[in-house]
Short mmCIF file of C-alpha atoms in Angstrom, two decimals:
data_model
loop_
_atom_site.label_atom_id
_atom_site.label_comp_id
_atom_site.label_asym_id
_atom_site.label_seq_id
_atom_site.Cartn_x
_atom_site.Cartn_y
_atom_site.Cartn_z
CA UNK A 1 0.01 -0.34 0.04
CA UNK A 2 3.00 2.25 0.71
CA UNK A 3 4.12 1.93 -3.13
CA UNK A 4 0.54 3.14 -4.01
CA UNK A 5 0.93 6.59 -2.97
CA UNK A 6 4.63 7.07 -4.14
CA UNK A 7 4.70 10.23 -5.90
CA UNK A 8 4.49 9.92 -9.69
CA UNK A 9 2.69 11.24 -12.68
CA UNK A 10 -0.36 9.28 -13.76
CA UNK A 11 -0.88 8.29 -17.21
CA UNK A 12 -2.43 11.28 -19.36
CA UNK A 13 -5.46 9.11 -20.39
CA UNK A 14 -6.66 8.43 -17.19
CA UNK A 15 -6.87 12.16 -16.62
CA UNK A 16 -8.48 12.84 -19.86
CA UNK A 17 -11.24 10.02 -19.00
CA UNK A 18 -11.78 11.72 -15.64
CA UNK A 19 -12.07 14.99 -17.38
CA UNK A 20 -14.44 13.75 -19.97
CA UNK A 21 -16.67 12.32 -17.49
CA UNK A 22 -17.13 15.61 -15.55
CA UNK A 23 -17.80 17.32 -19.16
CA UNK A 24 -20.35 14.85 -19.88
CA UNK A 25 -21.89 15.12 -16.52
CA UNK A 26 -22.16 18.90 -17.22
CA UNK A 27 -23.98 18.52 -20.50
CA UNK A 28 -26.68 16.77 -18.44
CA UNK A 29 -27.89 19.62 -16.30
CA UNK A 30 -28.20 23.73 -16.14
CA UNK A 31 -28.61 23.51 -12.59
CA UNK A 32 -26.23 26.13 -11.42
CA UNK A 33 -25.39 24.79 -8.15
CA UNK A 34 -24.32 21.26 -9.88
CA UNK A 35 -22.49 23.28 -12.40
CA UNK A 36 -20.33 25.35 -9.88
CA UNK A 37 -19.69 21.97 -7.93
CA UNK A 38 -18.35 20.49 -11.14
CA UNK A 39 -15.99 23.35 -11.48
CA UNK A 40 -15.10 23.27 -7.91
CA UNK A 41 -14.48 19.52 -8.14
CA UNK A 42 -12.16 20.29 -11.08
CA UNK A 43 -10.51 23.12 -9.53
CA UNK A 44 -9.45 21.03 -6.43
CA UNK A 45 -8.23 18.20 -8.05
CA UNK A 46 -6.13 20.35 -10.25
CA UNK A 47 -4.63 22.16 -7.12
CA UNK A 48 -4.13 19.00 -5.48
CA UNK A 49 -2.55 16.91 -8.29
CA UNK A 50 -0.82 19.02 -10.90
CA UNK A 51 2.80 19.28 -11.28
CA UNK A 52 5.32 22.06 -11.82
CA UNK A 53 5.32 21.59 -15.72
CA UNK A 54 4.36 24.32 -18.00
CA UNK A 55 1.14 23.22 -19.09
CA UNK A 56 0.03 22.77 -15.41
CA UNK A 57 0.14 26.83 -15.38
CA UNK A 58 -2.89 27.17 -18.03
CA UNK A 59 -5.87 26.14 -15.89
CA UNK A 60 -6.44 29.96 -14.84
CA UNK A 61 -6.74 30.86 -18.57
CA UNK A 62 -9.18 28.36 -18.82
CA UNK A 63 -10.99 29.72 -15.62
CA UNK A 64 -11.01 33.19 -17.45
CA UNK A 65 -12.27 31.58 -20.50
CA UNK A 66 -15.21 30.21 -18.95
CA UNK A 67 -16.18 33.54 -17.16
CA UNK A 68 -15.91 35.25 -20.65
CA UNK A 69 -18.14 32.53 -22.01
CA UNK A 70 -21.00 33.09 -19.32
CA UNK A 71 -20.67 36.99 -19.89
CA UNK A 72 -20.95 36.78 -23.59
CA UNK A 73 -23.88 34.39 -23.56
CA UNK A 74 -25.72 36.90 -21.39
CA UNK A 75 -24.69 39.72 -23.40
CA UNK A 76 -25.96 38.10 -26.44
CA UNK A 77 -29.49 37.79 -24.79
CA UNK A 78 -29.52 41.44 -24.05
CA UNK A 79 -28.34 42.42 -27.56
CA UNK A 80 -30.39 39.81 -29.79
CA UNK A 81 -33.68 40.16 -27.88
CA UNK A 82 -34.37 38.78 -24.40
CA UNK A 83 -38.17 39.17 -24.10
CA UNK A 84 -39.12 35.40 -24.31
CA UNK A 85 -41.08 35.50 -20.92
CA UNK A 86 -43.40 37.81 -18.77
CA UNK A 87 -41.22 39.13 -16.04
CA UNK A 88 -39.76 42.00 -17.82
CA UNK A 89 -36.73 43.38 -16.01
CA UNK A 90 -35.29 45.92 -18.52
CA UNK A 91 -36.88 47.85 -21.24
CA UNK A 92 -34.48 49.18 -24.07
CA UNK A 93 -35.34 50.66 -27.49
CA UNK A 94 -35.52 48.09 -30.13
CA UNK A 95 -33.48 48.72 -33.42
CA UNK A 96 -35.71 47.90 -36.80
CA UNK A 97 -34.14 45.57 -39.02
CA UNK A 98 -34.75 44.92 -42.83
CA UNK A 99 -37.23 42.21 -43.91
CA UNK A 100 -34.43 39.66 -44.91
CA UNK A 101 -33.66 39.57 -41.09
CA UNK A 102 -36.87 38.54 -40.09
CA UNK A 103 -36.88 36.83 -36.82
CA UNK A 104 -33.98 38.43 -35.29
CA UNK A 105 -34.26 41.47 -32.96
CA UNK A 106 -31.58 44.10 -31.76
CA UNK A 107 -32.40 45.07 -28.09
CA UNK A 108 -35.94 45.69 -26.97
CA UNK A 109 -37.46 44.01 -23.80
CA UNK A 110 -35.19 41.83 -21.73
CA UNK A 111 -37.04 39.33 -19.67
CA UNK A 112 -35.77 37.46 -16.45
CA UNK A 113 -36.51 34.19 -18.04
CA UNK A 114 -34.28 34.88 -21.02
CA UNK A 115 -31.16 36.09 -18.98
CA UNK A 116 -31.48 33.15 -16.67
CA UNK A 117 -31.63 30.93 -19.65
CA UNK A 118 -28.52 32.71 -21.08
CA UNK A 119 -26.75 32.31 -17.86
CA UNK A 120 -27.68 28.72 -17.55
CA UNK A 121 -26.56 27.83 -20.89
CA UNK A 122 -23.33 29.91 -20.52
CA UNK A 123 -22.37 27.93 -17.12
CA UNK A 124 -23.04 24.63 -18.74
CA UNK A 125 -20.75 25.61 -21.67
CA UNK A 126 -18.13 26.93 -19.15
CA UNK A 127 -18.19 24.25 -16.81
CA UNK A 128 -17.17 21.94 -19.82
CA UNK A 129 -14.26 24.13 -21.05
CA UNK A 130 -12.89 24.42 -17.74
CA UNK A 131 -13.19 20.33 -17.35
CA UNK A 132 -11.32 20.34 -20.47
CA UNK A 133 -8.75 22.77 -18.98
CA UNK A 134 -8.44 20.69 -16.16
CA UNK A 135 -7.29 17.62 -18.17
CA UNK A 136 -5.00 19.89 -20.01
CA UNK A 137 -3.29 20.95 -16.82
CA UNK A 138 -2.89 17.41 -15.32
CA UNK A 139 -1.85 15.49 -18.29
CA UNK A 140 1.47 15.44 -19.90
CA UNK A 141 0.95 16.08 -23.73
CA UNK A 142 4.15 14.54 -24.42
CA UNK A 143 3.18 11.21 -22.80
CA UNK A 144 -0.34 11.28 -24.20
CA UNK A 145 1.26 11.67 -27.83
CA UNK A 146 3.45 8.50 -26.92
CA UNK A 147 0.30 6.61 -25.95
CA UNK A 148 -1.72 7.30 -29.40
CA UNK A 149 -2.48 4.33 -31.20
CA UNK A 150 -0.42 4.04 -34.63
CA UNK A 151 -3.71 4.88 -36.68
CA UNK A 152 -4.02 8.19 -34.71
CA UNK A 153 -0.35 9.10 -34.25
CA UNK A 154 0.11 11.70 -37.02
CA UNK A 155 -3.56 13.23 -36.27
CA UNK A 156 -2.71 13.19 -32.59
CA UNK A 157 0.17 15.14 -33.11
CA UNK A 158 -1.67 17.78 -34.56
CA UNK A 159 -4.05 17.49 -31.59
CA UNK A 160 -1.46 17.65 -28.93
CA UNK A 161 0.45 20.49 -30.56
CA UNK A 162 -2.91 22.62 -30.55
CA UNK A 163 -3.75 21.70 -26.78
CA UNK A 164 -0.38 23.01 -25.98
CA UNK A 165 -0.68 26.29 -27.00
CA UNK A 166 -2.48 27.48 -24.01
CA UNK A 167 0.17 26.15 -21.76
CA UNK A 168 2.87 27.39 -23.77
CA UNK A 169 1.38 30.88 -23.73
CA UNK A 170 0.96 30.84 -20.16
CA UNK A 171 4.78 29.88 -19.50
CA UNK A 172 5.82 32.82 -21.94
CA UNK A 173 3.70 35.34 -20.26
CA UNK A 174 5.35 34.14 -16.84
CA UNK A 175 8.76 34.26 -18.11
CA UNK A 176 8.27 37.66 -19.83
CA UNK A 177 6.65 39.19 -16.67
CA UNK A 178 9.69 37.78 -14.88
CA UNK A 179 12.11 39.48 -16.88
CA UNK A 180 10.35 42.83 -16.69
CA UNK A 181 10.69 42.65 -13.16
CA UNK A 182 14.09 42.11 -13.20
CA UNK A 183 14.70 45.02 -15.55
CA UNK A 184 12.77 47.19 -13.33
CA UNK A 185 9.68 47.52 -15.67
CA UNK A 186 7.02 46.21 -13.52
CA UNK A 187 5.72 49.79 -12.55
CA UNK A 188 4.47 50.77 -15.76
CA UNK A 189 0.58 51.03 -16.30
CA UNK A 190 -0.88 47.97 -17.94
CA UNK A 191 -2.12 49.48 -21.12
CA UNK A 192 1.61 51.03 -21.42
CA UNK A 193 3.35 47.61 -20.75
CA UNK A 194 1.24 45.62 -23.20
CA UNK A 195 3.40 45.84 -26.07
CA UNK A 196 6.36 45.03 -23.89
CA UNK A 197 4.70 41.95 -23.07
CA UNK A 198 2.71 40.94 -26.10
CA UNK A 199 5.43 41.40 -28.77
CA UNK A 200 7.94 38.97 -26.54
CA UNK A 201 5.35 36.62 -25.95
CA UNK A 202 4.56 36.24 -29.72
CA UNK A 203 7.97 36.03 -30.56
CA UNK A 204 8.66 33.21 -28.20
CA UNK A 205 5.60 31.51 -29.45
CA UNK A 206 6.78 31.71 -33.03
CA UNK A 207 10.25 30.45 -32.11
CA UNK A 208 8.63 27.37 -30.24
CA UNK A 209 6.76 26.68 -33.32
CA UNK A 210 9.88 26.81 -35.56
CA UNK A 211 11.69 24.48 -33.05
CA UNK A 212 8.73 21.92 -32.99
CA UNK A 213 8.42 21.95 -36.83
CA UNK A 214 12.10 21.51 -37.28
CA UNK A 215 12.32 18.73 -34.84
CA UNK A 216 9.30 16.82 -36.30
CA UNK A 217 10.84 17.38 -39.72
CA UNK A 218 13.92 15.59 -38.74
CA UNK A 219 12.15 12.88 -37.35
CA UNK A 220 10.22 11.96 -40.25
CA UNK A 221 6.86 13.34 -39.78
CA UNK A 222 4.93 13.74 -42.66
CA UNK A 223 6.45 11.28 -44.84
CA UNK A 224 3.91 8.84 -46.71
CA UNK A 225 4.67 5.35 -47.24
CA UNK A 226 3.36 3.32 -50.22
CA UNK A 227 -0.09 2.19 -49.73
CA UNK A 228 -2.45 0.25 -52.27
CA UNK A 229 -5.59 2.40 -53.49
CA UNK A 230 -7.94 -0.55 -52.50
CA UNK A 231 -6.69 -0.91 -49.06
CA UNK A 232 -6.77 3.06 -48.67
CA UNK A 233 -10.20 3.08 -49.80
CA UNK A 234 -11.42 0.29 -47.31
CA UNK A 235 -9.75 1.97 -44.49
CA UNK A 236 -10.97 5.26 -45.12
CA UNK A 237 -14.70 3.96 -45.57
CA UNK A 238 -14.57 2.11 -42.20
CA UNK A 239 -13.10 5.16 -40.32
CA UNK A 240 -15.46 7.39 -41.75
CA UNK A 241 -18.62 5.18 -41.29
CA UNK A 242 -17.48 4.35 -37.77
CA UNK A 243 -16.99 8.18 -36.87
CA UNK A 244 -20.31 9.10 -38.10
CA UNK A 245 -21.92 6.23 -36.19
CA UNK A 246 -19.93 7.22 -32.85
CA UNK A 247 -21.22 10.84 -33.72
CA UNK A 248 -24.87 9.84 -33.89
CA UNK A 249 -24.69 7.66 -31.11
CA UNK A 250 -22.95 10.22 -28.83
CA UNK A 251 -25.75 12.95 -29.84
CA UNK A 252 -28.55 10.62 -29.30
CA UNK A 253 -27.12 9.51 -25.93
CA UNK A 254 -26.65 13.04 -24.65
CA UNK A 255 -29.96 14.21 -26.18
CA UNK A 256 -32.89 12.63 -24.38
CA UNK A 257 -35.40 13.46 -26.95
CA UNK A 258 -33.98 11.53 -29.62
CA UNK A 259 -35.30 7.73 -30.37
CA UNK A 260 -33.32 5.37 -28.10
CA UNK A 261 -32.36 3.11 -31.15
CA UNK A 262 -30.09 5.81 -32.26
CA UNK A 263 -28.23 5.86 -28.90
CA UNK A 264 -26.54 2.81 -27.69
CA UNK A 265 -27.16 0.45 -30.96
CA UNK A 266 -25.85 3.11 -33.23
CA UNK A 267 -22.85 4.00 -31.17
CA UNK A 268 -21.89 0.31 -30.57
CA UNK A 269 -21.90 -0.58 -34.14
CA UNK A 270 -19.88 2.87 -34.71
CA UNK A 271 -17.20 1.88 -32.06
CA UNK A 272 -16.67 -1.41 -33.65
CA UNK A 273 -16.37 -0.37 -37.14
CA UNK A 274 -14.23 2.60 -36.24
CA UNK A 275 -11.84 0.19 -34.32
CA UNK A 276 -11.72 -1.91 -37.33
CA UNK A 277 -10.64 0.93 -39.40
CA UNK A 278 -8.04 1.85 -37.04
CA UNK A 279 -6.75 -1.61 -36.82
CA UNK A 280 -6.42 -1.45 -40.73
CA UNK A 281 -4.64 2.04 -40.71
CA UNK A 282 -2.48 0.89 -37.79
CA UNK A 283 -1.15 -2.02 -39.94
CA UNK A 284 0.77 0.09 -42.34
CA UNK A 285 2.19 2.76 -39.64
CA UNK A 286 5.59 1.07 -38.32
CA UNK A 287 6.36 2.83 -35.26
CA UNK A 288 8.37 1.53 -32.21
CA UNK A 289 7.79 2.57 -28.66
CA UNK A 290 10.34 2.96 -25.78
CA UNK A 291 8.99 1.93 -22.22
CA UNK A 292 5.31 1.81 -23.00
CA UNK A 293 3.25 3.39 -20.38
CA UNK A 294 1.08 1.14 -18.14
CA UNK A 295 -2.15 1.61 -16.45
CA UNK A 296 -2.11 0.81 -12.77
CA UNK A 297 -4.62 1.04 -9.85
CA UNK A 298 -4.58 4.84 -9.55
CA UNK A 299 -5.04 5.22 -13.17
CA UNK A 300 -8.29 3.03 -12.82
CA UNK A 301 -9.26 4.73 -9.86
CA UNK A 302 -9.12 8.30 -11.49
CA UNK A 303 -10.71 7.01 -14.59
CA UNK A 304 -13.64 5.23 -12.92
CA UNK A 305 -14.35 8.40 -10.59
CA UNK A 306 -14.96 10.48 -13.71
CA UNK A 307 -17.14 7.73 -15.59
CA UNK A 308 -19.04 7.22 -12.12
CA UNK A 309 -20.03 11.11 -12.16
CA UNK A 310 -21.33 10.91 -15.83
CA UNK A 311 -23.27 7.73 -15.07
CA UNK A 312 -24.76 9.37 -11.83
CA UNK A 313 -26.14 12.24 -13.42
CA UNK A 314 -27.37 10.18 -16.62
CA UNK A 315 -29.54 8.38 -14.15
CA UNK A 316 -30.67 11.30 -11.88
CA UNK A 317 -31.45 13.22 -14.97
CA UNK A 318 -33.92 10.36 -16.06
CA UNK A 319 -35.55 10.28 -12.41
CA UNK A 320 -36.01 13.97 -11.71
CA UNK A 321 -35.18 16.16 -14.57
CA UNK A 322 -36.51 19.15 -12.72
CA UNK A 323 -33.64 18.84 -10.07
CA UNK A 324 -31.27 19.00 -13.14
CA UNK A 325 -32.73 21.57 -15.27
CA UNK A 326 -34.58 24.31 -13.34
CA UNK A 327 -37.53 25.71 -15.11
CA UNK A 328 -37.58 28.99 -16.81
CA UNK A 329 -41.44 29.50 -16.97
CA UNK A 330 -42.43 29.28 -13.40
CA UNK A 331 -39.23 30.95 -11.86
CA UNK A 332 -38.01 29.49 -8.65
CA UNK A 333 -34.94 29.45 -6.70
CA UNK A 334 -32.75 26.27 -8.10
CA UNK A 335 -33.13 23.11 -6.01
CA UNK A 336 -30.50 20.86 -5.14
CA UNK A 337 -30.85 17.08 -4.57
CA UNK A 338 -28.52 15.12 -2.71
CA UNK A 339 -28.22 12.22 -5.46
CA UNK A 340 -26.93 14.45 -8.13
CA UNK A 341 -24.66 16.50 -5.61
CA UNK A 342 -23.16 13.20 -4.01
CA UNK A 343 -22.43 11.96 -7.66
CA UNK A 344 -20.43 15.11 -8.58
CA UNK A 345 -18.49 14.80 -5.34
CA UNK A 346 -17.43 11.42 -6.38
CA UNK A 347 -15.12 13.40 -9.00
CA UNK A 348 -12.91 14.61 -6.11
CA UNK A 349 -11.69 11.25 -5.17
CA UNK A 350 -8.58 11.49 -7.41
CA UNK A 351 -7.23 14.38 -5.27
CA UNK A 352 -7.10 11.67 -2.17
CA UNK A 353 -6.87 8.25 -3.80
CA UNK A 354 -4.34 8.92 -6.15
CA UNK A 355 -0.28 9.71 -5.63
CA UNK A 356 0.86 13.23 -5.88
CA UNK A 357 2.86 14.20 -8.68
CA UNK A 358 6.57 13.71 -8.92
CA UNK A 359 8.56 16.77 -7.64
CA UNK A 360 10.66 18.46 -9.86
CA UNK A 361 14.15 17.44 -10.60
CA UNK A 362 13.60 14.29 -8.56
CA UNK A 363 14.98 12.41 -11.16
CA UNK A 364 18.24 14.38 -11.40
CA UNK A 365 18.60 14.38 -7.60
CA UNK A 366 17.97 10.51 -7.70
CA UNK A 367 21.05 10.42 -10.56
CA UNK A 368 23.13 12.63 -8.45
CA UNK A 369 22.70 10.47 -5.49
CA UNK A 370 23.44 7.54 -7.24
CA UNK A 371 26.52 8.65 -8.47
CA UNK A 372 27.59 9.86 -5.21
CA UNK A 373 26.91 6.60 -3.67
CA UNK A 374 28.68 4.97 -6.43
CA UNK A 375 31.85 7.11 -5.86
#
C-alpha cells in the first residue's frame, strides 16, 4: 500500500477520461449549483495533483475563458432580444431591421427568463471548457502523444500541438513578466506595458513553433509510405462510417429527446466499425515505442471516478429532470438534490486516492545521489 502513494505522474489518458466524465456530466444539467460544484471539483483536483510543468500553469486561463463565455452568453441575450418570458426587468429601445432579417431582434425588452436561460447555458458551456482545461493542466501532452495508437499518431500529433498552445502561452507570459520585473519595468501601467509583454510573447511562441516544426521534420513526420489504393479506400470507408456512427450515437445518448435506437445500438456499431478502421490503418504504420506507459490501480481509480460522475447524472436526470434543469417558465430558486450532488462529489476522489505528482528535478537528484553513492 505504501508504493501506491509514491509520487509519480499518472497516465495522461486517465486524467482525460476523468475530465471527460465531468464534462459529460455538465452536459446533462443546467442547475447552477451542480455546475458550480463540477467546476469546484475540477479546480480542487487540479490544485491537489498538478505538477510544476508548463502545461499545468494554463488552468487559470481556462477559468478566465469560462467566465468570458458566461458574460458573452448573457450579453447576447440582451443584444439579440431577450423578451421570451413575462417578467420584464429591462426595457431597451428596439432597433428595426430589414425584412430579410426577419426573426432577429436587436435590443428591446429583456426578461428575467431569457437572462437566466443565457446564464444557465453559459455556465454549462463554461463548465465543459473548464473540465477540458483541467485535463490539459494535469495530463502530460508528450506522454499522451506517446500513448496514441499507430493509426491516430499523425492526427494525434496535430491535436497535442493544438492543446499545448495555452500552456506555452502561459509559460511565455510568466517568463516575460519575470524578465520585466528584473529589469525594473513592473511599475508601468498595464496599457503602456502591453506592447512590452505582447511582442516578446508572440516572438517566443513563433520560435517555439519553428523549433517544433524542425524537430518533427528531422524525425520523419509527414512522410507517406506506399499504400495500395484498395487498402486506402477500405480503411477510409471504415473510419468515416465508424466516426459517423459514433457521432450520431453520442448525440442521441446526450439528447434524451432522440429515439433510443439511435443511442446505444448506433454507438456500439460505430465503435466496432471505427476500431476495425483503426486496426486497418495501424497495420501500415511502423512505429516503435520505448518503455510504454502502463495503467495501474491509481489510473483506474481516476478514470472510474470520472465515469461514475457521468453515470450518476445520467441516471438522476431520467428520475427527476426538474432538479437537473430548473424551469424557466415558473421562476423559482434552483433546487439541489442529494443524489446528483453526491454523484458530482465522486469526482474529487483522485485528489485523495491518487499519488502526488513527481516533484521537479526528482529524477536528476536521484541520479546525482546514485553517482555520489557509487563514488
